[in-house]
Coordinates of C-alpha atoms in Angstrom, one line a residue:
M17 CA 40.2 -13.0 -113.3
Y18 CA 36.5 -14.5 -114.1
H19 CA 33.7 -12.4 -113.4
I20 CA 29.9 -13.7 -114.1
N21 CA 29.0 -13.2 -117.5
F22 CA 25.4 -14.4 -118.2
N23 CA 26.7 -14.9 -122.5
K24 CA 29.8 -17.0 -121.2
P25 CA 28.2 -19.7 -118.2
C26 CA 30.8 -21.8 -116.5
N27 CA 31.2 -24.6 -113.3
V28 CA 30.0 -22.8 -110.3
H29 CA 30.7 -24.0 -106.6
F30 CA 29.1 -22.5 -103.5
I31 CA 29.9 -23.3 -100.0
G32 CA 27.0 -22.7 -97.8
I33 CA 24.3 -23.2 -100.8
G34 CA 21.1 -23.6 -98.4
G35 CA 21.6 -20.3 -97.2
I36 CA 18.1 -17.9 -98.2
S37 CA 20.5 -15.8 -100.7
M38 CA 23.0 -18.1 -101.6
S39 CA 20.2 -20.4 -103.0
G40 CA 18.4 -17.4 -104.3
L41 CA 21.6 -16.8 -106.4
A42 CA 22.1 -20.6 -107.4
K43 CA 18.9 -20.6 -108.7
L44 CA 19.4 -17.8 -111.2
L45 CA 23.0 -18.9 -112.2
L46 CA 21.3 -22.4 -113.1
S47 CA 18.2 -20.3 -115.4
R48 CA 20.9 -18.9 -116.9
G49 CA 22.8 -22.0 -118.0
F50 CA 25.7 -22.6 -115.8
R51 CA 26.4 -25.5 -114.1
V52 CA 26.1 -25.4 -110.2
S53 CA 27.2 -27.6 -107.5
G54 CA 27.1 -26.8 -103.5
S55 CA 27.4 -27.9 -100.0
D56 CA 25.5 -27.3 -97.0
N57 CA 25.8 -29.3 -93.2
K58 CA 22.5 -30.5 -93.8
E59 CA 19.4 -30.8 -96.1
S60 CA 16.8 -28.4 -96.5
E61 CA 13.3 -27.6 -98.3
L62 CA 16.1 -25.0 -100.4
T63 CA 18.6 -27.9 -101.4
K64 CA 15.9 -30.1 -102.3
E65 CA 14.6 -27.7 -104.8
L66 CA 17.9 -27.0 -105.9
E67 CA 18.7 -30.8 -106.7
M68 CA 15.3 -31.0 -108.5
E69 CA 16.5 -28.1 -110.7
G70 CA 19.7 -30.4 -111.5
C71 CA 22.2 -28.7 -109.0
R72 CA 24.8 -31.2 -107.0
I73 CA 24.8 -30.6 -103.2
F74 CA 27.4 -32.3 -100.9
Y75 CA 25.8 -32.8 -97.5
S76 CA 29.6 -32.0 -95.8
Q77 CA 32.1 -29.2 -96.3
T78 CA 35.4 -31.1 -97.2
A79 CA 38.5 -30.8 -99.4
D80 CA 37.2 -33.4 -101.8
N81 CA 34.0 -31.2 -102.8
I82 CA 36.2 -29.0 -104.8
S83 CA 37.3 -30.2 -108.0
D84 CA 39.7 -29.2 -111.1
E85 CA 36.6 -28.8 -113.4
L86 CA 35.5 -25.6 -111.0
D87 CA 35.9 -21.9 -112.4
L88 CA 34.4 -20.3 -109.7
I89 CA 33.8 -20.8 -105.6
V90 CA 31.5 -18.3 -103.8
Y91 CA 31.4 -18.3 -100.0
T92 CA 29.0 -16.7 -97.2
A93 CA 30.5 -14.2 -94.3
A94 CA 29.6 -17.7 -92.3
I95 CA 32.3 -19.7 -93.5
H96 CA 35.1 -20.1 -91.3
E97 CA 38.7 -19.3 -92.4
D98 CA 39.8 -22.7 -91.6
N99 CA 36.7 -24.3 -92.8
P100 CA 38.7 -27.3 -95.0
E101 CA 36.7 -26.6 -98.2
L102 CA 37.1 -23.5 -98.4
V103 CA 40.8 -23.8 -97.8
A104 CA 40.8 -26.4 -100.2
A105 CA 39.2 -23.4 -102.9
R106 CA 41.8 -21.1 -102.3
A107 CA 44.5 -23.4 -103.4
S108 CA 42.7 -24.4 -106.4
K109 CA 43.1 -23.0 -109.8
A110 CA 39.9 -21.7 -109.5
V111 CA 38.5 -17.9 -108.6
T112 CA 37.0 -17.5 -105.0
I113 CA 34.6 -14.5 -104.0
T114 CA 32.4 -13.8 -101.2
R115 CA 28.2 -13.6 -102.1
A116 CA 28.7 -10.1 -102.0
E117 CA 31.0 -9.9 -104.5
L118 CA 29.3 -12.4 -106.7
L119 CA 25.6 -10.0 -106.0
G120 CA 28.0 -7.2 -107.6
Q121 CA 29.0 -9.4 -110.5
V122 CA 25.5 -10.3 -111.3
M123 CA 24.2 -6.6 -111.0
S124 CA 26.2 -5.9 -113.7
N125 CA 24.4 -8.0 -116.6
Y126 CA 21.2 -5.9 -115.8
H127 CA 20.7 -2.6 -117.4
T128 CA 19.0 -1.2 -114.1
A129 CA 19.8 -2.8 -110.9
I130 CA 18.1 -0.9 -108.1
N131 CA 19.8 -1.5 -104.7
V132 CA 17.5 -0.5 -101.6
A133 CA 19.4 0.7 -98.5
G134 CA 18.9 2.4 -95.1
T135 CA 19.2 1.0 -91.5
H136 CA 15.7 0.7 -91.3
G137 CA 12.9 -0.3 -93.9
K138 CA 14.9 -1.7 -96.7
T139 CA 12.8 -4.8 -96.9
T140 CA 9.4 -3.3 -96.7
T141 CA 10.6 -0.9 -99.7
S142 CA 12.5 -3.5 -101.8
S143 CA 9.0 -5.6 -101.0
M144 CA 6.7 -2.5 -102.5
I145 CA 9.5 -1.9 -104.9
S146 CA 8.4 -5.4 -106.1
E147 CA 4.8 -5.2 -106.0
I148 CA 5.1 -2.2 -108.2
L149 CA 7.5 -3.9 -111.2
L150 CA 4.9 -7.1 -111.0
E151 CA 1.9 -5.2 -111.1
A152 CA 3.5 -3.1 -114.0
Q153 CA 4.3 -6.7 -115.7
K154 CA 7.9 -5.6 -116.3
D155 CA 9.7 -9.2 -114.9
P156 CA 12.0 -8.3 -112.4
T157 CA 14.5 -10.3 -111.2
I158 CA 14.3 -9.9 -107.3
S159 CA 16.0 -11.0 -104.4
L160 CA 14.7 -10.0 -100.7
G161 CA 16.1 -10.2 -97.3
G162 CA 12.3 -11.4 -96.2
I163 CA 9.4 -13.7 -97.6
L164 CA 7.2 -12.2 -99.9
D165 CA 4.3 -14.2 -100.5
S166 CA 4.0 -12.7 -104.3
I167 CA 7.0 -14.2 -105.3
G168 CA 7.0 -17.2 -103.2
G169 CA 10.2 -16.6 -101.0
N170 CA 13.0 -14.0 -101.1
F171 CA 14.3 -14.5 -104.7
R172 CA 12.1 -14.4 -108.4
V173 CA 14.5 -15.1 -111.5
G174 CA 13.0 -12.4 -113.9
H175 CA 13.7 -12.8 -117.7
S176 CA 13.6 -8.5 -118.3
D177 CA 17.2 -6.2 -118.0
I178 CA 15.4 -5.1 -114.5
F179 CA 17.5 -6.1 -110.9
L180 CA 15.9 -4.7 -107.8
T181 CA 18.0 -6.5 -104.3
E182 CA 18.6 -4.8 -100.6
A183 CA 21.8 -3.4 -100.4
C184 CA 23.0 -4.2 -96.8
E185 CA 26.0 -1.8 -95.3
Y186 CA 27.0 -3.9 -92.4
T187 CA 30.9 -5.4 -93.0
N188 CA 30.2 -2.5 -96.0
S189 CA 28.8 -5.4 -98.1
F190 CA 27.2 -2.8 -100.7
L191 CA 30.2 -1.3 -101.7
S192 CA 31.1 -4.6 -103.9
F193 CA 27.9 -4.1 -105.7
N194 CA 27.3 -2.2 -109.2
P195 CA 24.2 -0.1 -109.0
T196 CA 22.2 1.9 -111.4
V197 CA 19.7 3.4 -109.0
N198 CA 20.3 3.7 -105.2
V199 CA 17.7 4.3 -102.4
I200 CA 18.8 5.5 -99.4
L201 CA 16.0 5.2 -96.5
N202 CA 17.8 6.5 -93.4
V203 CA 21.4 6.8 -92.2
K204 CA 21.4 5.7 -88.3
E205 CA 23.5 4.1 -86.0
D206 CA 23.7 0.4 -85.8
H207 CA 26.0 -2.5 -86.2
L208 CA 28.5 -1.1 -83.9
D209 CA 30.4 -4.2 -84.0
F210 CA 32.2 -3.2 -87.1
F211 CA 31.6 0.7 -87.7
K212 CA 33.0 2.6 -85.3
D213 CA 30.3 5.6 -84.9
I214 CA 27.5 7.3 -87.0
N215 CA 30.3 9.5 -88.9
D216 CA 32.1 6.0 -89.9
I217 CA 28.5 4.8 -90.9
R218 CA 27.7 8.2 -93.3
H219 CA 31.2 7.5 -94.5
S220 CA 29.9 3.9 -96.3
F221 CA 27.1 5.3 -97.2
K222 CA 28.8 8.1 -99.4
L223 CA 30.8 5.3 -100.7
F224 CA 28.2 3.8 -102.3
T225 CA 26.6 6.7 -103.3
E226 CA 29.6 6.6 -105.2
K227 CA 29.2 4.0 -106.8
L228 CA 26.4 5.1 -109.1
P229 CA 27.6 5.8 -112.7
Q230 CA 27.2 9.2 -114.0
A231 CA 23.8 8.0 -115.8
G232 CA 23.0 6.6 -112.1
T233 CA 19.7 8.1 -109.9
L234 CA 19.8 8.4 -106.2
I235 CA 16.4 8.9 -104.7
I236 CA 17.1 9.9 -100.8
N237 CA 15.2 10.6 -98.0
S238 CA 15.6 14.7 -97.6
D239 CA 15.1 14.4 -94.0
I240 CA 18.6 12.6 -93.3
D241 CA 21.2 15.7 -91.7
D242 CA 23.5 17.1 -94.7
I243 CA 22.4 14.8 -97.2
E244 CA 24.4 16.6 -100.1
Y245 CA 27.5 15.1 -98.2
F246 CA 26.2 11.4 -99.4
Y247 CA 26.3 12.9 -103.6
R248 CA 28.4 16.1 -104.0
D249 CA 31.6 14.2 -104.7
A250 CA 29.2 11.4 -106.9
A251 CA 29.7 11.0 -110.6
C252 CA 25.7 10.4 -110.5
Q253 CA 23.6 13.6 -111.8
N254 CA 19.9 12.9 -111.1
V255 CA 19.2 13.0 -107.1
I256 CA 15.4 12.7 -105.9
T257 CA 14.8 13.7 -102.8
V258 CA 11.8 12.0 -100.6
G259 CA 10.6 13.4 -97.0
S260 CA 8.1 14.6 -94.5
D261 CA 9.3 18.7 -95.9
P262 CA 7.9 19.3 -99.4
E263 CA 10.0 22.1 -99.4
K264 CA 13.1 19.9 -99.4
S265 CA 11.3 17.0 -101.3
V266 CA 10.2 16.1 -104.7
Y267 CA 8.3 13.5 -103.2
S268 CA 6.2 14.2 -99.6
A269 CA 3.1 13.1 -98.4
C270 CA 0.4 15.8 -96.7
D271 CA -3.3 14.4 -95.2
I272 CA -2.5 11.1 -93.7
T273 CA -5.5 9.7 -92.2
Y274 CA -5.9 6.0 -90.7
N275 CA -8.0 3.4 -90.8
S276 CA -9.7 1.3 -88.1
L277 CA -6.8 -1.2 -88.5
G278 CA -4.2 1.5 -88.5
L279 CA -3.8 1.6 -92.4
P280 CA -2.9 4.7 -93.6
S281 CA -4.1 6.7 -96.6
Y282 CA -2.5 10.1 -97.8
T283 CA -2.6 12.5 -100.8
L284 CA 1.0 12.6 -102.7
I285 CA 2.9 15.6 -103.1
K286 CA 5.3 15.9 -106.1
N287 CA 7.3 18.9 -106.4
K288 CA 4.6 21.2 -103.8
K289 CA 1.8 19.8 -106.4
K290 CA -0.9 17.6 -105.1
I291 CA -0.8 14.8 -107.2
G292 CA -3.5 12.2 -105.7
T293 CA -4.7 10.0 -103.3
L294 CA -3.1 6.8 -102.1
S295 CA -4.1 4.1 -99.6
L296 CA -1.7 1.3 -97.9
G297 CA -2.2 -2.2 -97.0
V298 CA 0.7 -1.8 -94.7
P299 CA 0.1 -0.3 -91.0
G300 CA 2.5 3.0 -89.8
L301 CA 3.6 6.5 -90.7
H302 CA 6.8 4.8 -91.6
N303 CA 5.2 3.3 -94.1
V304 CA 4.2 6.3 -95.7
Y305 CA 7.6 7.0 -95.9
N306 CA 8.8 4.1 -97.6
S307 CA 6.2 4.0 -99.9
L308 CA 7.4 7.3 -100.9
A309 CA 10.8 5.9 -101.7
A310 CA 8.9 3.2 -103.8
I311 CA 6.8 5.8 -105.9
A312 CA 9.7 7.6 -106.7
C313 CA 11.4 4.3 -108.4
G314 CA 8.2 3.4 -109.6
E315 CA 7.8 6.6 -111.8
L316 CA 12.0 6.7 -112.5
L317 CA 10.6 3.7 -114.7
N318 CA 8.1 5.5 -116.3
I319 CA 5.6 3.3 -114.7
P320 CA 1.9 5.1 -114.3
F321 CA 0.9 6.4 -110.9
E322 CA -2.4 4.4 -111.0
T323 CA -0.4 0.9 -111.3
I324 CA 1.8 2.4 -108.2
A325 CA -1.3 2.9 -106.2
S326 CA -2.9 -0.1 -106.9
A327 CA 0.4 -2.3 -106.1
L328 CA 0.8 -0.1 -102.7
L329 CA -3.0 -1.2 -101.8
H330 CA -2.8 -4.5 -102.3
F331 CA 0.8 -5.2 -100.8
K332 CA -0.2 -6.1 -97.2
G333 CA 3.9 -6.8 -96.4
T334 CA 6.1 -9.5 -95.6
R335 CA 6.8 -11.9 -93.2
R336 CA 7.8 -10.8 -90.0
R337 CA 7.0 -7.2 -90.6
F338 CA 3.6 -6.4 -88.3
E339 CA 2.5 -10.0 -89.5
Y340 CA -0.6 -10.8 -88.3
K341 CA -0.2 -14.8 -86.8
G342 CA -3.9 -15.5 -85.3
V343 CA -6.1 -14.4 -82.2
L344 CA -5.2 -16.6 -79.1
M345 CA -8.5 -18.2 -77.4
P346 CA -10.1 -18.2 -75.4
N347 CA -8.0 -15.1 -74.3
N348 CA -9.1 -13.1 -77.2
T349 CA -6.2 -11.7 -78.2
T350 CA -4.3 -10.8 -81.0
I351 CA -1.0 -11.9 -81.7
I352 CA 1.3 -9.9 -84.3
D353 CA 5.0 -10.4 -85.3
D354 CA 7.3 -8.0 -86.2
Y355 CA 11.2 -8.2 -86.7
A356 CA 12.3 -4.6 -85.2
H357 CA 15.3 -5.2 -83.3
H358 CA 16.7 -1.1 -83.2
P359 CA 14.5 1.5 -80.9
D360 CA 14.0 3.6 -83.9
E361 CA 12.3 0.4 -85.5
I362 CA 10.4 -0.5 -82.2
T363 CA 9.4 3.2 -82.3
A364 CA 7.8 2.7 -85.6
T365 CA 6.1 -0.8 -84.9
L366 CA 4.9 0.3 -81.5
K367 CA 3.4 3.8 -82.7
S368 CA 1.8 1.8 -86.0
A369 CA 0.3 -0.6 -83.2
A370 CA -1.5 2.4 -81.1
N371 CA -3.7 3.1 -84.5
Y372 CA -4.8 -1.2 -84.8
P373 CA -7.8 -2.3 -82.5
H374 CA -6.6 -2.8 -79.4
N375 CA -6.9 -3.1 -75.2
R376 CA -3.4 -3.3 -74.0
I377 CA -0.6 -3.4 -76.3
W378 CA 2.1 -6.6 -74.7
C379 CA 5.4 -6.2 -76.5
V380 CA 7.3 -9.2 -76.0
F381 CA 11.2 -8.8 -76.8
Q382 CA 14.0 -10.2 -77.5
P383 CA 17.1 -8.1 -77.8
H384 CA 19.3 -9.0 -80.6
T385 CA 23.3 -9.2 -79.8
Y386 CA 24.9 -8.2 -76.9
T387 CA 26.7 -5.3 -78.7
R388 CA 23.5 -3.4 -80.0
T389 CA 21.8 -4.0 -76.8
K390 CA 25.0 -1.8 -74.7
A391 CA 25.2 0.7 -77.4
F392 CA 20.9 1.4 -77.5
L393 CA 20.0 0.4 -73.7
D394 CA 18.6 3.8 -72.9
D395 CA 16.8 4.1 -76.3
F396 CA 15.4 0.4 -76.2
A397 CA 14.2 1.1 -72.7
K398 CA 12.7 4.5 -73.9
A399 CA 10.9 3.0 -77.0
L400 CA 9.6 -0.4 -75.2
C401 CA 8.1 1.9 -72.6
L402 CA 5.6 2.8 -75.8
S403 CA 3.5 -0.2 -75.1
D404 CA 1.7 -1.0 -71.8
I405 CA 3.6 -3.9 -70.8
V406 CA 6.9 -5.4 -71.7
V407 CA 8.0 -8.5 -71.3
L408 CA 11.5 -9.5 -72.3
A409 CA 13.6 -13.0 -73.0
D410 CA 17.2 -13.5 -72.7
I411 CA 19.3 -11.8 -75.4
Y412 CA 20.1 -13.3 -78.7
A413 CA 23.4 -13.8 -78.9
A414 CA 23.5 -14.6 -82.8
R415 CA 27.4 -14.2 -83.8
E416 CA 28.6 -12.9 -80.6
T417 CA 29.6 -14.3 -77.1
D418 CA 28.7 -12.2 -73.7
T419 CA 31.9 -10.4 -73.2
L420 CA 30.1 -6.9 -72.0
G421 CA 28.4 -7.6 -68.7
I422 CA 24.7 -6.8 -70.5
S423 CA 21.3 -8.8 -70.0
S424 CA 18.0 -8.4 -70.2
Q425 CA 17.8 -8.3 -66.6
T426 CA 19.4 -4.7 -67.4
L427 CA 17.5 -3.6 -69.8
R428 CA 14.2 -4.7 -67.4
D429 CA 15.7 -2.2 -64.7
K430 CA 16.2 0.5 -67.2
I431 CA 12.7 0.0 -68.5
I432 CA 11.4 -0.1 -64.7
S433 CA 13.3 3.2 -63.6
L434 CA 11.6 5.3 -66.6
G435 CA 8.1 4.3 -65.0
G436 CA 7.5 1.2 -67.5
T437 CA 5.8 -2.1 -66.4
C438 CA 8.5 -4.8 -67.6
Y439 CA 9.0 -8.5 -66.5
Y440 CA 11.9 -10.8 -67.6
F441 CA 12.1 -14.6 -68.2
K442 CA 14.8 -16.8 -68.9
S443 CA 13.1 -19.4 -71.0
F444 CA 10.3 -19.2 -73.7
E445 CA 8.0 -21.7 -71.7
E446 CA 8.1 -19.0 -69.2
I447 CA 7.1 -16.4 -71.0
Q448 CA 4.0 -18.5 -72.6
N449 CA 2.8 -19.5 -69.2
F450 CA 2.4 -15.9 -68.6
I451 CA 1.0 -14.9 -72.0
K452 CA -1.8 -17.4 -71.3
T453 CA -2.5 -16.5 -67.5
N454 CA -2.2 -12.4 -68.1
C455 CA -2.4 -11.2 -71.2
I456 CA -6.5 -11.3 -71.8
N457 CA -9.6 -9.5 -72.9
N458 CA -8.8 -7.7 -76.5
D459 CA -5.1 -7.5 -75.4
L460 CA -2.7 -7.0 -78.6
L461 CA 0.5 -9.4 -78.4
I462 CA 3.1 -8.3 -80.3
T463 CA 6.5 -10.5 -80.4
M464 CA 9.5 -8.4 -81.3
G465 CA 12.8 -9.1 -82.5
A466 CA 15.2 -11.0 -84.9
G467 CA 15.9 -14.1 -83.1
N468 CA 13.7 -16.6 -82.8
V469 CA 11.1 -14.9 -80.7
V470 CA 8.6 -15.2 -83.0
E471 CA 8.3 -19.2 -82.1
I472 CA 6.6 -17.7 -78.7
G473 CA 3.5 -16.2 -80.7
E474 CA 3.1 -19.2 -83.1
N475 CA 3.4 -21.6 -79.7
L476 CA 0.7 -20.0 -78.2
L477 CA -1.3 -20.1 -81.0
K478 CA -0.8 -24.1 -81.5

């Protein structure tokens, strides 16, 4: 079976090449001399860029796109089993693999493959590490789950032996990876449409840790319950802990303060000794702990503390992570957008907002998937009550259909039962009209969720 080898480029075809991760991998292989083709349903800026770099793209997915010259065919989880191109691919002489399997094969070609995992914080922490590597001129190859302005997107093709990526647990995709450094930020309940329960999730992260070689390194949050469970059977010998308790953590923080925009500064503790002071360019206590994991990774790669501190100060976040969108006039309302779609993430974001200038905090929340909304209904209601006023949009179904008898109206009733102020509207237009009339006088408006709720703030600002 063919495995990706940068010294032996071949003919690779991507089914669904226009996806943000697939297009990045296609660019990487093009830069390494591979002959790349692909298909997608429609033209986009990403596919145009690929065509300019020499990639042949078909804007349909038919069996005719699969030629005898292909050696490797890559497809995404979004491609259905009866897709005619995938059916033809499996009938061909070429090897067919998933995007996750390709990513795992790609990182095998790097001396250092850093995988950032966890229920929350993957994109922000990966981006912090990215900024540190760039500031240190390490020239890494980077694959992120969000848009980082420093690299002009979510993928950067570097020329060093360092590869950095997010590692998502959903459908156990990170078990296809081949890391040398694993970062585990937290292990919480999520994706219960795939996992049975928290024990099933913990088992998946344990298997992920066991992917590390003996010479590998695990960076793990010491606040996770029974952290030894994850590495006691692993070959990896080097474990670095980060967290809130300096007695249990190699890296911790104390003397945490916030400026007028809610941006934290703190004293770094390493092995129970104060090392120096850092200031972050992103708000929230949760980002203090994200930064500890990034610092541990930077120092593992022998990057000086001063370089790490400078990078963290200059890091302003990725898109859709407490992202400033603008001020709505004449209401004088600041609009922030955030990707939070899990109760823990909502809690962290709204606690960050409490340190940001505001009169009242409004949260326009779009629940993401029926499964998650039903599983965490009580936790969602409790978290959202941290804002002064909640406005709910309809559930963003994503990959699901409504078979669970759950709705945003159910969540509204729960929030009101807890004493919260909550409104629910079926359309974005109704929400926008309500906001324009009622959100005024230095109020802070946060559009929140993993769907298309960001459009509400953008439409208002237009």
